[in-house]
PDB file of C-alpha atoms in Angstrom:
ATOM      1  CA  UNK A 927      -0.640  21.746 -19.166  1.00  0.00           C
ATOM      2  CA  UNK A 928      -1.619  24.973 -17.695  1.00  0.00           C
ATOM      3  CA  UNK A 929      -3.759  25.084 -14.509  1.00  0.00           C
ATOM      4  CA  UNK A 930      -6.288  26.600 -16.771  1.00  0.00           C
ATOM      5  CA  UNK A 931      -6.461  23.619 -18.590  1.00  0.00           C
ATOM      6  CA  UNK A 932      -6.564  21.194 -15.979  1.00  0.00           C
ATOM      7  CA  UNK A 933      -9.176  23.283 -14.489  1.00  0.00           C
ATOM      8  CA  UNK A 934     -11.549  22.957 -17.888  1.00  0.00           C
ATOM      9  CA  UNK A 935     -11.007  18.953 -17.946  1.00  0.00           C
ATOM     10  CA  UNK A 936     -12.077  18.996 -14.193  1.00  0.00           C
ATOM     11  CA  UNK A 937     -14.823  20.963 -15.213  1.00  0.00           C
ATOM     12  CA  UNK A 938     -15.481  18.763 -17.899  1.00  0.00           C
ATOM     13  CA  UNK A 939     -14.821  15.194 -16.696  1.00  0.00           C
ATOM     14  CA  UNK A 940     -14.950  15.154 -12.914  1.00  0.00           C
ATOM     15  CA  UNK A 941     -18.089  13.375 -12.335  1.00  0.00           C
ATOM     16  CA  UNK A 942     -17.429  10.738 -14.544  1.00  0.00           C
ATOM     17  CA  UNK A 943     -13.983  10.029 -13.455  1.00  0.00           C
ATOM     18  CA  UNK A 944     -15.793   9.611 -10.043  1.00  0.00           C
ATOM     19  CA  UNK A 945     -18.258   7.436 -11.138  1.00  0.00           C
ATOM     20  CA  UNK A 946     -15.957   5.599 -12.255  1.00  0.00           C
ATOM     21  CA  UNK A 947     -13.464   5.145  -9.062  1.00  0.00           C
ATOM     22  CA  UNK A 948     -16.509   4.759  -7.182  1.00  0.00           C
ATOM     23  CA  UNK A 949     -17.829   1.641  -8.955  1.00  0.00           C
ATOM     24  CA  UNK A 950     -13.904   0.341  -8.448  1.00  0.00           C
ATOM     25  CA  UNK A 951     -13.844   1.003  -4.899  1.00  0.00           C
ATOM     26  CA  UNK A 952     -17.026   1.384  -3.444  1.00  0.00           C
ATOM     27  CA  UNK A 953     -15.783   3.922  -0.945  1.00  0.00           C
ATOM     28  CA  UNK A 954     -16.642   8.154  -1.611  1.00  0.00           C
ATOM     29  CA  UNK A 955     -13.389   9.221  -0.035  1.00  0.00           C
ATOM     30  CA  UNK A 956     -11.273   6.961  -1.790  1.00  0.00           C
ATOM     31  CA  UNK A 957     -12.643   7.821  -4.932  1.00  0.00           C
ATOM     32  CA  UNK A 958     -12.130  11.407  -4.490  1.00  0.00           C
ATOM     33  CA  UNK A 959      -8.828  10.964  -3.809  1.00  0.00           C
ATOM     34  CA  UNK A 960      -7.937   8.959  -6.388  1.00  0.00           C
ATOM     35  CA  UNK A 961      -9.324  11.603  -9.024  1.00  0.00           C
ATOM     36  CA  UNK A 962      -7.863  13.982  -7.169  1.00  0.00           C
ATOM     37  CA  UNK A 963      -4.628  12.893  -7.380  1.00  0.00           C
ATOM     38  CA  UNK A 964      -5.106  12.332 -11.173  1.00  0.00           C
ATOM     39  CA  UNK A 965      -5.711  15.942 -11.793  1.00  0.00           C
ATOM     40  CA  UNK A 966      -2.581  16.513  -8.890  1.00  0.00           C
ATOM     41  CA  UNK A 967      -0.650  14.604 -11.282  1.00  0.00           C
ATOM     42  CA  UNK A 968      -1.965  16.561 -14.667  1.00  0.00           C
ATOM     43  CA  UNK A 969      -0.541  20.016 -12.914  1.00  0.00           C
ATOM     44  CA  UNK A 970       2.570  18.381 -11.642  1.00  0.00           C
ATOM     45  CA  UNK A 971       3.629  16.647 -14.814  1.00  0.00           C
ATOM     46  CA  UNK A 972       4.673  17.668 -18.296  1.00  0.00           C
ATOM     47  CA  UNK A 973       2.125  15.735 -19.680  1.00  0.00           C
ATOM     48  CA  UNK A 974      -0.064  16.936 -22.448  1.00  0.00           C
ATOM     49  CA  UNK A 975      -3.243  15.578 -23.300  1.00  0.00           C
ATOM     50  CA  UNK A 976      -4.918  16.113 -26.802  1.00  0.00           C
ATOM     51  CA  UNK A 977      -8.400  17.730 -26.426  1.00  0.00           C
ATOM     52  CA  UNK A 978      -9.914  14.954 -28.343  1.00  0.00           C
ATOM     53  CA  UNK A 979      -8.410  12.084 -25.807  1.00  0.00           C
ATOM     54  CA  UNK A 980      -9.256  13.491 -22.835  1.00  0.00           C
ATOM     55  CA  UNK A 981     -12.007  11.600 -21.592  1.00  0.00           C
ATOM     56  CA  UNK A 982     -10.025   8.211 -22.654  1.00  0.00           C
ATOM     57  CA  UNK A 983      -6.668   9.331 -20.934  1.00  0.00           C
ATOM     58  CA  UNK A 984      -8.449  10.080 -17.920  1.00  0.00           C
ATOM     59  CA  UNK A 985     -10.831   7.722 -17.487  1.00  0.00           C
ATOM     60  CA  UNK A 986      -7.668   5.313 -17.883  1.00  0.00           C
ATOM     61  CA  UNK A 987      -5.758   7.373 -14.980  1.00  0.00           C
ATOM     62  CA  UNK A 988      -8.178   6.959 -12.556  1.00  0.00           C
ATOM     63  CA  UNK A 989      -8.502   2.689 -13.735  1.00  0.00           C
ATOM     64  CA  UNK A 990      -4.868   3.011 -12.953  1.00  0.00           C
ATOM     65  CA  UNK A 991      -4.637   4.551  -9.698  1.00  0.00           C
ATOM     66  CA  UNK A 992      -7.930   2.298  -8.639  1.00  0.00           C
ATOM     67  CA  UNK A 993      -6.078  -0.861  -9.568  1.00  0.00           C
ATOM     68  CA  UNK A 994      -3.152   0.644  -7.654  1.00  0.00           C
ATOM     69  CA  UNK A 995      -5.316   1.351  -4.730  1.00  0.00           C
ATOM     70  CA  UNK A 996      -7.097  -2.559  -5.009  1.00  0.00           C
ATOM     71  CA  UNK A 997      -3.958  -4.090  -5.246  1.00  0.00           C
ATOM     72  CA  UNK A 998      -2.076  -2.467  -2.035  1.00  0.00           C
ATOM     73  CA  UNK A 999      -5.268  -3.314  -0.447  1.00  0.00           C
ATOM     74  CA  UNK A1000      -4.580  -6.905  -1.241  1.00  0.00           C
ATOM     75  CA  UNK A1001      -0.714  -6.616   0.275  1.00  0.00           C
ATOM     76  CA  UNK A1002      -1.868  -4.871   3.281  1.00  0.00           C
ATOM     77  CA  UNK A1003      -5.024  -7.989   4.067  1.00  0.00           C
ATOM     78  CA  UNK A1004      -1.667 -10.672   2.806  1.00  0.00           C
ATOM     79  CA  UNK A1005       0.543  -9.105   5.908  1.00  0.00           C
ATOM     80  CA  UNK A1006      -2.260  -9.342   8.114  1.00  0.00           C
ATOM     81  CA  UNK A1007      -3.023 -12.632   7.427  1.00  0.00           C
ATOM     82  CA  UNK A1008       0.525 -13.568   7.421  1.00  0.00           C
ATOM     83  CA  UNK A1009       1.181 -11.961  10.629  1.00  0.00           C
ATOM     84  CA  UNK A1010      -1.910 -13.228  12.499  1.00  0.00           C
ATOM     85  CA  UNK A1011      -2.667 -16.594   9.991  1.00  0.00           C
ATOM     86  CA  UNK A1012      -6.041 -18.148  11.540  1.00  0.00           C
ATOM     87  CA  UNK A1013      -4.686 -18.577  14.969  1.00  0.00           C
ATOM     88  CA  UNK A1014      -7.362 -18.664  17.489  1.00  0.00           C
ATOM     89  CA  UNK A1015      -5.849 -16.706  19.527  1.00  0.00           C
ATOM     90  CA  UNK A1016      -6.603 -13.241  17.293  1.00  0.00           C
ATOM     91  CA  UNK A1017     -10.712 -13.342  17.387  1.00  0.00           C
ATOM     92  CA  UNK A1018     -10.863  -9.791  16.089  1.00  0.00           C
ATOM     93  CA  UNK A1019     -11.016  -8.224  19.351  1.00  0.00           C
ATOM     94  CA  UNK A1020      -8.429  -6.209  20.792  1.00  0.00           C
ATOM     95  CA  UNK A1021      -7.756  -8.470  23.485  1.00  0.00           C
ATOM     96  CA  UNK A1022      -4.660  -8.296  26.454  1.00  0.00           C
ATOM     97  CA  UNK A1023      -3.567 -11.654  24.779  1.00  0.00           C
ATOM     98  CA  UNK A1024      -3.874 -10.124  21.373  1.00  0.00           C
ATOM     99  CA  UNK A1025      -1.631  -6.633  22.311  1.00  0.00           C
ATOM    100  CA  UNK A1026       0.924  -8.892  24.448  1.00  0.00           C
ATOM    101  CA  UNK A1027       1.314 -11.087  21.115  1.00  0.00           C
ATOM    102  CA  UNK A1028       1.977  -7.899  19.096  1.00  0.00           C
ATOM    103  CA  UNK A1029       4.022  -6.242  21.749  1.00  0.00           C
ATOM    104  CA  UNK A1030       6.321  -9.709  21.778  1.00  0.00           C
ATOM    105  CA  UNK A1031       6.413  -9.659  17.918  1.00  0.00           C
ATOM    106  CA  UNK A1032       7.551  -5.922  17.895  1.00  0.00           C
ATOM    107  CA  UNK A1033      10.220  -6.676  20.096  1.00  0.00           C
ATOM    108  CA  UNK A1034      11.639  -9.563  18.515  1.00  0.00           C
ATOM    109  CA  UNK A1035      11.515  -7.702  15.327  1.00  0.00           C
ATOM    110  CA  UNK A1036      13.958  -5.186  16.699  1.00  0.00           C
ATOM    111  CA  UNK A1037      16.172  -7.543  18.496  1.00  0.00           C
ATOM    112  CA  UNK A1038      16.668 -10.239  16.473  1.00  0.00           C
ATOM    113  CA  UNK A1039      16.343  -8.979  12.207  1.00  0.00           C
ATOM    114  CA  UNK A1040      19.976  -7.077  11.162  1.00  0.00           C
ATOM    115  CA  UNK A1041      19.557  -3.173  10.481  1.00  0.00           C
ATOM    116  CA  UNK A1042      19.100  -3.264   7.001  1.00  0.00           C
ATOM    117  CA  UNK A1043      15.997  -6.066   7.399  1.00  0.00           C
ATOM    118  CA  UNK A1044      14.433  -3.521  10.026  1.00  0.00           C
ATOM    119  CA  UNK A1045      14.490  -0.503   7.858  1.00  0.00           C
ATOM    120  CA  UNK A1046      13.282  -2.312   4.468  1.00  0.00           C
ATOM    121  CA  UNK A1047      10.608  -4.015   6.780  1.00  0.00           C
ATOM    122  CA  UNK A1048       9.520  -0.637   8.275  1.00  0.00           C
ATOM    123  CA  UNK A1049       9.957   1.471   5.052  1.00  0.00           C
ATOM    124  CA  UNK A1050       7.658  -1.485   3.239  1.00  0.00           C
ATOM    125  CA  UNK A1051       4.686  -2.092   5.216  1.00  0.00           C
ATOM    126  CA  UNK A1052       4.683   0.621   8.175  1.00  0.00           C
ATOM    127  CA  UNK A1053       5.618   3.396   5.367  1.00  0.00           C
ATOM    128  CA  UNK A1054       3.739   1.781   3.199  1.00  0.00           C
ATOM    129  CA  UNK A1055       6.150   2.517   0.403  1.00  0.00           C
ATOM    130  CA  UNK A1056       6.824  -0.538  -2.992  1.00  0.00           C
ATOM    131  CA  UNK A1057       9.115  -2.225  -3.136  1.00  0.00           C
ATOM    132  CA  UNK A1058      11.188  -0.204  -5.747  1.00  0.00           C
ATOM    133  CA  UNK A1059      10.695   2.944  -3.717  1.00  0.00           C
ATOM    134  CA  UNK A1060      12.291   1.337  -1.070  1.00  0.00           C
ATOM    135  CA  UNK A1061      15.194  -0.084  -3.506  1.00  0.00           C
ATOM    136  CA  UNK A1062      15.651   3.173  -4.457  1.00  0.00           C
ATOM    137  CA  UNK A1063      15.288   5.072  -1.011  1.00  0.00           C
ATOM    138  CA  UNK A1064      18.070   2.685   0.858  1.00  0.00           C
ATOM    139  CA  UNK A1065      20.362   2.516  -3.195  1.00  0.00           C
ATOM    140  CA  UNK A1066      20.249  -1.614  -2.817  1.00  0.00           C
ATOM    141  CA  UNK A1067      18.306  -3.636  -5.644  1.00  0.00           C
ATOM    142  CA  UNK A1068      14.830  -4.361  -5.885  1.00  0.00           C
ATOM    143  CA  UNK A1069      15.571  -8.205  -5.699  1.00  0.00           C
ATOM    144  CA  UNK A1070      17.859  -7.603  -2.032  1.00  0.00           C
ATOM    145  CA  UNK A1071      14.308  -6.096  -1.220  1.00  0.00           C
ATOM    146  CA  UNK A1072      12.409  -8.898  -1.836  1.00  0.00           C
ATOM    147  CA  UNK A1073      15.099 -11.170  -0.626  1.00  0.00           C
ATOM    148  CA  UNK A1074      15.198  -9.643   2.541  1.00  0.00           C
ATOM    149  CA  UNK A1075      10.911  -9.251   3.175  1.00  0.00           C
ATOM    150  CA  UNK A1076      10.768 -12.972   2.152  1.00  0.00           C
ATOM    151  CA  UNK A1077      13.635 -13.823   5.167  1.00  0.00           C
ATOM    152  CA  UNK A1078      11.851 -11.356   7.525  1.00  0.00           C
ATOM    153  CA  UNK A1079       8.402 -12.929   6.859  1.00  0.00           C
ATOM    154  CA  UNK A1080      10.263 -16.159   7.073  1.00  0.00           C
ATOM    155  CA  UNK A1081      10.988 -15.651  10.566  1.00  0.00           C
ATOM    156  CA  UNK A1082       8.370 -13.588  11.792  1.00  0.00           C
ATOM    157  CA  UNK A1083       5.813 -16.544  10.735  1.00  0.00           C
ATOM    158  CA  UNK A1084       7.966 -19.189  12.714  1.00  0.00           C
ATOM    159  CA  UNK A1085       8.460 -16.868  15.827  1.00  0.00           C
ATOM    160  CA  UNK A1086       4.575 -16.168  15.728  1.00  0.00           C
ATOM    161  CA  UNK A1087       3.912 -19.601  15.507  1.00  0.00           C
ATOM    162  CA  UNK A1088       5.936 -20.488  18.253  1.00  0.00           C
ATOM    163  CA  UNK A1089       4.755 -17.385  20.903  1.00  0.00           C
ATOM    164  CA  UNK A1090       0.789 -18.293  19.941  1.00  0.00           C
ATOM    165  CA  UNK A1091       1.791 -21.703  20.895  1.00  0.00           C
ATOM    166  CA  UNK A1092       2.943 -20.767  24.256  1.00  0.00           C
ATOM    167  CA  UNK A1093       0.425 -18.604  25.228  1.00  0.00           C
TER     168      UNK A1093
END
């Protein structure tokens, strides 16, 4: 597509696509990101889209990318929980007990989990990257991946566990 026609479907279907992320996320920046990317994607890509589809092809883009959004969301509030469970030690607060606990875990992380652990854990939740992306960024499989963020977890749970308990 040419920019030209990107530019007429923006035109054209912007405030609906909005609308439409909007009532998805309930947040104005993340909407406008999300169509923005859409439209990001349309100039970027090969992709042609018949004039008479439009409005269904990119209402469906921005469904996708809102899902997409949701669901790393959800993985983001899953680490959290995992890291901090319902220990009463994290009231929300940052507390001295609270940073000390994270400080601990930090360290332990880079002490005790072999290289290639470290780097799928960092490129996965502080890079924020999926899992494929980091399959294909470090050329090991998607299932090593997993095998290695379920070990990491594994551990990190049990050494939380047993640092909340002495503290």
């Amino acid at each position: 597509m040419t920019r030209k026609d990107v530019e007429s479907l923006f035109k054209a279907h912007y405030a609906q696509m909005y609308h439409l992320a909007l009532t998805l996320l309930f947040d104005e920046a993340e909407s406008k990101d999300v169509v923005s990317e859409v439209f990001a994607s349309l100039l970027s890509s090969s992709t042609d889209v018949r004039t008479d589809q439009a409005r269904a092809f990119l209402m469906a883009s921005v469904r996708h990318r809102c899902l997409n959004v949701m669901q790393h969301k959800q993985v983001q509030e899953r680490f959290s929980r995992l890291l901090i469970g319902d220990s009463p030690t994290f009231a929300g607060d940052d507390t001295a007990e609270e940073q000390m606990l994270l400080e601990e875990l930090m360290r332990y992380l880079h002490d005790n989990l072999p290289p290639l652990s470290q780097e799928i854990f960092r490129l996965r939740y502080l890079k924020e990257m999926t899992c494929q992306e980091v399959a294909d960024e470090l050329n090991v499989s998607r299932q090593t991946v997993h095998t290695h963020l379920k070990q990491t977890i594994e551990k990190i749970r049990k050494y939380y566990h047993s640092i909340s308990k002495a503290i």
